[in-house]
């Protein structure tokens, strides 16, 4: 899995002491976050290596059911005051309205200004999968996820539900800048890889996803703003190609020819759907990591949900959480340690002997975790 260093967050680690908040939250989060911690603690030690300290923090729907709050003030305060980053497990948000409840991960993104969700989806060389090396940048703060909904009654006495959608020039530009900067960074990193081993062979490219043929105002603003990032900075981004995809054709092409995409940038809802769908291209949601990124804080988060049907049974795939820990380290400036984690994971997947049920195996969460640690 290719390295993902982001512009300007941390080009070098400033201190070896790293305090990470651990937020397992619900369901299998309680199994995969300890797995990620074990891998971090198994990294080879050197003078430049981070010295980890971990703080357990509460959040989630189950915490809400017990205490009436999904994201305690103490959790936010300790993240802000004591931690350099965090790992979030999964949340069991109900599909129906529950009075007083709102998703803690959505709230975390808002309170910590984690304005982009960075989701790499890459095949493992030598694994027999279709070749792809795609990075999805999902705007993380707006769109329909502002959660401003209401129900009214029409003239016939029937209910009508409405949801407000917010797209701002400010948020769109930040997401676009990250996408183009990540495209440049990925191109530099690929230059260090032999051409025969690169999964992406062309110039760096950013694909803008929208539906402005229907949503001409909101998606029109998104499209124009993200395009403007390159058009107004030709000197910086002249080496990055730019194209567009309507969201429905994006899904179609992504499954037919995923090798056609490098960096994909999308509004919140589209990005959520595309990135979950892209997980099928590499075998399982249990393999795909993400990082919620702001200018001053990062929260690693596996893409999968809380999977209550297998919680507590040691069937959960820890790879997504382990890779998310790698993303966290990378964005904090420890790219070498992140690369070691990616290589260890890829080695286990390539060997194919130890895998959880979602990949057709019979191994437990702990067995997969131990196999990754052994390769470290």
Coordinates of C-alpha atoms in Angstrom, one line a residue:
X1 CA 0.0 0.0 0.0
X2 CA 1.6 3.2 -1.2
X3 CA 2.6 5.9 1.3
X4 CA 0.2 8.8 1.7
X5 CA 2.1 11.8 3.2
X6 CA -0.1 14.8 3.1
X7 CA 1.0 18.4 2.4
X8 CA 2.0 20.5 5.3
X9 CA 0.7 18.3 8.2
X10 CA 4.0 17.0 9.4
X11 CA 7.0 16.5 7.2
X12 CA 9.1 15.3 10.2
X13 CA 8.2 14.2 13.6
X14 CA 8.8 16.9 16.1
X15 CA 8.9 14.7 19.2
X16 CA 9.3 11.0 19.8
X17 CA 6.6 10.9 22.5
X18 CA 3.2 10.3 20.8
X19 CA 0.0 10.2 22.8
X20 CA -2.8 8.5 20.9
X21 CA -6.4 8.5 22.0
X22 CA -8.1 5.1 21.6
X23 CA -11.9 5.3 21.0
X24 CA -13.1 1.7 20.4
X25 CA -16.8 2.8 20.6
X26 CA -19.2 0.1 19.6
X27 CA -19.3 -3.5 18.3
X28 CA -16.1 -4.9 16.7
X29 CA -14.4 -1.6 17.4
X30 CA -13.5 -3.1 20.8
X31 CA -11.6 -5.8 19.0
X32 CA -9.9 -4.0 16.1
X33 CA -8.6 -1.0 18.0
X34 CA -6.7 -3.2 20.5
X35 CA -5.3 -5.0 17.5
X36 CA -4.1 -1.7 16.0
X37 CA -2.5 -0.8 19.4
X38 CA -0.7 -4.1 19.5
X39 CA 0.8 -3.5 16.1
X40 CA 1.9 0.0 17.0
X41 CA 3.6 -1.4 20.1
X42 CA 5.3 -4.1 18.0
X43 CA 7.1 -1.7 15.7
X44 CA 10.9 -2.0 15.8
X45 CA 12.5 0.4 18.2
X46 CA 15.1 3.0 17.3
X47 CA 16.2 6.5 18.4
X48 CA 13.8 8.0 15.8
X49 CA 10.9 5.7 16.7
X50 CA 7.8 7.2 18.4
X51 CA 7.3 6.3 22.1
X52 CA 3.6 5.6 22.4
X53 CA 1.3 6.5 25.2
X54 CA -2.3 5.5 24.9
X55 CA -5.4 7.0 26.5
X56 CA -8.7 5.1 26.5
X57 CA -11.7 7.3 25.7
X58 CA -15.4 6.8 25.6
X59 CA -17.9 7.4 22.8
X60 CA -20.6 5.5 20.8
X61 CA -24.2 4.6 20.8
X62 CA -23.9 2.1 23.6
X63 CA -22.3 4.8 25.7
X64 CA -25.3 7.0 24.8
X65 CA -27.7 4.3 25.9
X66 CA -26.0 4.1 29.3
X67 CA -25.1 7.7 30.0
X68 CA -27.3 9.8 27.7
X69 CA -24.3 11.2 25.7
X70 CA -22.6 9.8 22.6
X71 CA -19.5 12.0 22.7
X72 CA -18.6 13.0 26.3
X73 CA -17.1 16.4 26.8
X74 CA -14.2 14.7 28.6
X75 CA -13.3 12.8 25.5
X76 CA -13.1 15.9 23.4
X77 CA -11.2 17.8 26.1
X78 CA -8.5 15.0 26.4
X79 CA -8.2 14.7 22.7
X80 CA -7.5 18.4 22.4
X81 CA -5.4 18.7 25.5
X82 CA -3.4 15.5 25.7
X83 CA -3.3 13.7 22.3
X84 CA -1.5 14.2 19.0
X85 CA -3.9 11.9 17.2
X86 CA -6.6 9.2 17.7
X87 CA -8.0 5.9 16.5
X88 CA -11.7 5.5 16.3
X89 CA -13.3 2.0 16.0
X90 CA -16.9 1.9 14.8
X91 CA -20.3 3.2 15.9
X92 CA -23.7 1.5 15.9
X93 CA -25.8 4.6 14.9
X94 CA -29.4 3.5 14.6
X95 CA -31.2 3.8 11.3
X96 CA -34.2 5.5 13.0
X97 CA -34.4 8.8 14.9
X98 CA -33.4 8.5 18.6
X99 CA -34.1 11.6 20.6
X100 CA -31.0 13.3 21.8
X101 CA -28.6 11.1 19.8
X102 CA -26.2 12.1 17.0
X103 CA -23.2 10.2 15.6
X104 CA -20.1 10.8 17.7
X105 CA -17.7 10.4 14.7
X106 CA -19.6 13.1 12.8
X107 CA -19.4 15.3 15.9
X108 CA -15.7 14.6 16.2
X109 CA -15.1 15.7 12.6
X110 CA -17.0 18.9 13.3
X111 CA -15.4 19.8 16.7
X112 CA -11.8 19.0 15.6
X113 CA -12.3 20.5 12.1
X114 CA -11.3 17.2 10.4
X115 CA -12.4 18.5 7.0
X116 CA -11.2 15.6 4.8
X117 CA -11.6 11.9 4.9
X118 CA -8.7 10.3 3.2
X119 CA -9.4 6.7 2.0
X120 CA -6.7 4.8 0.0
X121 CA -7.9 1.7 -1.9
X122 CA -5.1 -0.3 -3.4
X123 CA -4.5 -3.8 -4.5
X124 CA -1.6 -5.8 -3.2
X125 CA 1.0 -6.5 -5.8
X126 CA 1.2 -10.3 -6.5
X127 CA -2.2 -11.0 -5.0
X128 CA -4.0 -11.6 -8.3
X129 CA -6.4 -8.7 -7.7
X130 CA -7.2 -6.2 -10.5
X131 CA -4.6 -3.5 -10.4
X132 CA -5.7 -0.3 -8.7
X133 CA -4.0 2.4 -6.6
X134 CA -6.8 4.9 -5.9
X135 CA -7.1 7.6 -3.2
X136 CA -10.5 9.0 -2.4
X137 CA -10.7 12.4 -0.8
X138 CA -14.2 12.9 0.8
X139 CA -15.2 16.4 2.0
X140 CA -16.0 15.7 5.6
X141 CA -18.0 18.6 7.0
X142 CA -20.9 19.5 4.8
X143 CA -23.4 18.1 2.2
X144 CA -26.4 16.3 3.7
X145 CA -24.3 15.4 6.7
X146 CA -25.0 18.7 8.4
X147 CA -28.1 16.8 9.6
X148 CA -30.7 19.6 9.2
X149 CA -33.9 17.6 8.6
X150 CA -37.5 18.3 9.2
X151 CA -40.9 16.8 8.6
X152 CA -44.0 18.8 7.6
X153 CA -47.6 17.9 6.8
X154 CA -48.9 18.8 3.4
X155 CA -52.5 19.9 2.4
X156 CA -53.7 16.3 2.3
X157 CA -52.4 15.6 5.8
X158 CA -49.5 13.5 4.6
X159 CA -46.0 13.7 5.9
X160 CA -43.3 15.3 3.8
X161 CA -39.6 15.0 4.9
X162 CA -36.9 17.6 3.9
X163 CA -33.2 17.6 4.3
X164 CA -31.0 20.7 3.8
X165 CA -27.8 20.3 1.8
X166 CA -24.9 22.6 2.3
X167 CA -22.0 23.1 -0.1
X168 CA -19.7 26.1 0.5
X169 CA -16.9 27.5 -1.5
X170 CA -14.6 27.4 1.6
X171 CA -15.0 23.7 2.3
X172 CA -14.9 22.8 -1.4
X173 CA -11.7 24.6 -1.9
X174 CA -10.0 22.9 1.1
X175 CA -11.0 19.5 -0.2
X176 CA -9.8 20.4 -3.7
X177 CA -6.5 21.7 -2.5
X178 CA -5.9 18.5 -0.6
X179 CA -6.7 16.4 -3.6
X180 CA -4.3 18.2 -5.9
X181 CA -1.6 18.3 -3.3
X182 CA -2.0 14.6 -2.6
X183 CA -1.7 13.9 -6.4
X184 CA 1.6 15.7 -6.5
X185 CA 2.9 13.9 -3.3
X186 CA 1.8 10.5 -4.7
X187 CA 3.7 11.3 -7.9
X188 CA 6.9 12.1 -6.0
X189 CA 6.6 8.9 -3.9
X190 CA 6.0 6.8 -7.1
X191 CA 9.3 8.2 -8.5
X192 CA 11.1 6.1 -5.9
X193 CA 9.4 2.9 -7.1
X194 CA 10.6 1.0 -10.2
X195 CA 8.3 1.6 -13.1
X196 CA 7.5 -2.1 -13.5
X197 CA 6.1 -2.1 -9.9
X198 CA 3.9 1.0 -10.1
X199 CA 0.2 0.3 -10.2
X200 CA -0.4 3.8 -11.6
X201 CA 1.7 4.5 -14.7
X202 CA 0.4 7.9 -16.0
X203 CA 0.7 11.5 -14.9
X204 CA -1.0 12.3 -11.5
X205 CA -4.7 12.9 -12.0
X206 CA -7.6 14.3 -10.0
X207 CA -11.1 13.3 -10.8
X208 CA -13.9 15.6 -9.6
X209 CA -17.1 13.7 -8.8
X210 CA -20.4 15.6 -8.9
X211 CA -24.0 15.6 -10.2
X212 CA -24.2 19.2 -11.5
X213 CA -26.3 18.2 -14.5
X214 CA -29.2 17.9 -11.9
X215 CA -28.0 19.7 -8.8
X216 CA -26.7 22.7 -10.8
X217 CA -26.4 25.1 -7.8
X218 CA -24.9 23.0 -5.0
X219 CA -22.9 20.6 -7.1
X220 CA -22.3 23.4 -9.6
X221 CA -20.5 25.4 -6.9
X222 CA -18.6 22.3 -5.8
X223 CA -17.4 21.6 -9.4
X224 CA -16.5 25.2 -10.2
X225 CA -14.6 25.6 -6.9
X226 CA -12.6 22.4 -7.2
X227 CA -11.8 23.1 -10.8
X228 CA -10.6 26.6 -9.8
X229 CA -8.0 25.1 -7.5
X230 CA -6.0 24.0 -10.6
X231 CA -7.2 26.7 -13.0
X232 CA -6.1 29.5 -10.6
X233 CA -2.8 27.8 -9.7
X234 CA -1.5 26.6 -13.1
X235 CA 2.2 27.0 -12.1
X236 CA 1.8 24.6 -9.2
X237 CA -0.6 22.1 -10.7
X238 CA 0.3 22.1 -14.4
X239 CA 1.7 18.6 -14.0
X240 CA -1.6 17.2 -12.6
X241 CA -4.3 16.1 -15.1
X242 CA -7.9 16.9 -14.2
X243 CA -11.1 15.3 -15.3
X244 CA -14.7 14.9 -14.0
X245 CA -17.3 12.2 -13.5
X246 CA -21.0 12.3 -12.8
X247 CA -21.4 10.3 -9.6
X248 CA -23.5 7.5 -11.3
X249 CA -21.0 7.1 -14.1
X250 CA -18.2 7.2 -11.5
X251 CA -19.6 4.1 -9.8
X252 CA -20.0 2.3 -13.1
X253 CA -16.5 3.1 -14.3
X254 CA -14.9 2.4 -10.9
X255 CA -16.1 -1.2 -11.1
X256 CA -15.4 -1.7 -14.8
X257 CA -12.0 0.0 -14.9
X258 CA -10.7 1.0 -11.4
X259 CA -7.2 1.4 -12.9
X260 CA -8.4 4.6 -14.6
X261 CA -8.5 6.6 -11.3
X262 CA -5.7 8.1 -9.3
X263 CA -7.1 10.7 -6.8
X264 CA -10.8 11.1 -6.6
X265 CA -12.4 14.0 -4.8
X266 CA -16.1 14.1 -3.9
X267 CA -18.7 15.8 -1.7
X268 CA -19.5 14.1 1.6
X269 CA -22.4 11.8 0.6
X270 CA -20.9 10.7 -2.8
X271 CA -17.5 10.2 -1.2
X272 CA -19.0 8.0 1.5
X273 CA -20.8 5.8 -1.0
X274 CA -17.9 5.6 -3.5
X275 CA -15.3 4.7 -0.9
X276 CA -17.4 1.9 0.7
X277 CA -18.2 0.5 -2.8
X278 CA -14.5 0.7 -3.7
X279 CA -13.7 -1.7 -0.8
X280 CA -15.3 -4.5 -2.9
X281 CA -12.5 -4.1 -5.4
X282 CA -10.0 -5.3 -2.9
X283 CA -12.0 -7.9 -1.2
X284 CA -13.6 -6.6 1.9
X285 CA -14.5 -3.5 4.0
X286 CA -12.3 -5.1 6.6
X287 CA -9.2 -4.2 4.5
X288 CA -9.9 -0.5 3.8
X289 CA -8.5 2.2 6.2
X290 CA -9.2 5.9 6.4
X291 CA -8.0 9.0 8.1
X292 CA -10.1 12.0 9.1
X293 CA -7.6 14.9 8.5
X294 CA -7.5 18.5 9.6
X295 CA -4.7 20.9 9.7
X296 CA -3.9 20.1 13.4
X297 CA -5.3 16.7 14.2
X298 CA -5.9 13.3 12.6
X299 CA -8.2 10.5 13.6
X300 CA -7.6 7.1 12.0
X301 CA -10.8 5.1 11.4
X302 CA -11.4 1.8 9.6
X303 CA -14.1 2.1 6.9
X304 CA -16.2 -0.8 8.2
X305 CA -19.1 -0.5 10.6
X306 CA -19.6 -2.0 14.1
X307 CA -20.8 -5.4 12.7
X308 CA -22.9 -6.3 15.8
X309 CA -23.6 -9.8 14.3
X310 CA -20.0 -10.8 14.8
X311 CA -19.0 -8.6 17.7
X312 CA -17.1 -10.4 20.5
X313 CA -16.5 -13.5 18.3
X314 CA -13.0 -12.8 17.1
X315 CA -14.2 -12.9 13.5
X316 CA -13.5 -9.2 12.8
X317 CA -10.8 -8.4 10.3
X318 CA -8.3 -6.1 12.0
X319 CA -6.5 -5.1 8.8
X320 CA -8.5 -1.9 8.2
X321 CA -7.8 -0.7 11.7
X322 CA -4.1 -1.6 11.5
X323 CA -3.8 0.2 8.2
X324 CA -5.6 3.2 9.7
X325 CA -2.9 3.3 12.5
X326 CA -0.4 3.4 9.7
X327 CA -2.2 6.4 8.1
X328 CA -2.2 8.1 11.5
X329 CA 1.5 7.7 11.9
X330 CA 2.1 8.9 8.3
X331 CA 0.2 12.1 8.8
X332 CA 2.1 12.7 12.0
X333 CA 5.4 12.5 10.2
X334 CA 6.4 8.9 10.9
X335 CA 6.3 7.7 7.3
X336 CA 9.0 5.1 7.8
X337 CA 7.1 3.3 10.6
X338 CA 3.9 3.6 8.6
X339 CA 5.6 2.0 5.6
X340 CA 6.7 -0.9 7.9
X341 CA 3.1 -1.5 8.9
X342 CA 1.8 -1.4 5.3
X343 CA 4.5 -3.8 4.2
X344 CA 3.8 -6.2 7.0
X345 CA 0.1 -6.2 6.2
X346 CA 0.7 -6.7 2.5
X347 CA 3.0 -9.6 3.2
X348 CA 0.3 -11.3 5.3
X349 CA -2.3 -10.7 2.6
X350 CA 0.0 -11.8 -0.2
X351 CA 0.8 -15.1 1.6
X352 CA -2.9 -15.7 2.0
X353 CA -2.6 -18.3 4.7
X354 CA -4.0 -16.4 7.7
X355 CA -7.2 -14.5 6.9
X356 CA -10.5 -13.8 8.6
X357 CA -13.9 -15.2 7.5
X358 CA -14.7 -12.1 5.4
X359 CA -11.8 -13.1 3.1
X360 CA -12.8 -16.8 3.0
X361 CA -10.5 -17.9 5.9
X362 CA -11.0 -19.2 9.4
X363 CA -8.4 -17.2 11.3
X364 CA -9.3 -15.1 14.3
X365 CA -8.8 -11.4 14.8
X366 CA -5.9 -12.2 17.2
X367 CA -4.3 -14.6 14.8
X368 CA -4.2 -12.1 12.0
X369 CA -2.9 -9.4 14.3
X370 CA -0.1 -11.7 15.6
X371 CA 0.8 -12.5 12.0
X372 CA 1.3 -8.8 11.2
X373 CA 3.3 -8.3 14.3
X374 CA 5.5 -11.2 13.5
X375 CA 6.4 -9.7 10.1
X376 CA 7.3 -6.4 11.9

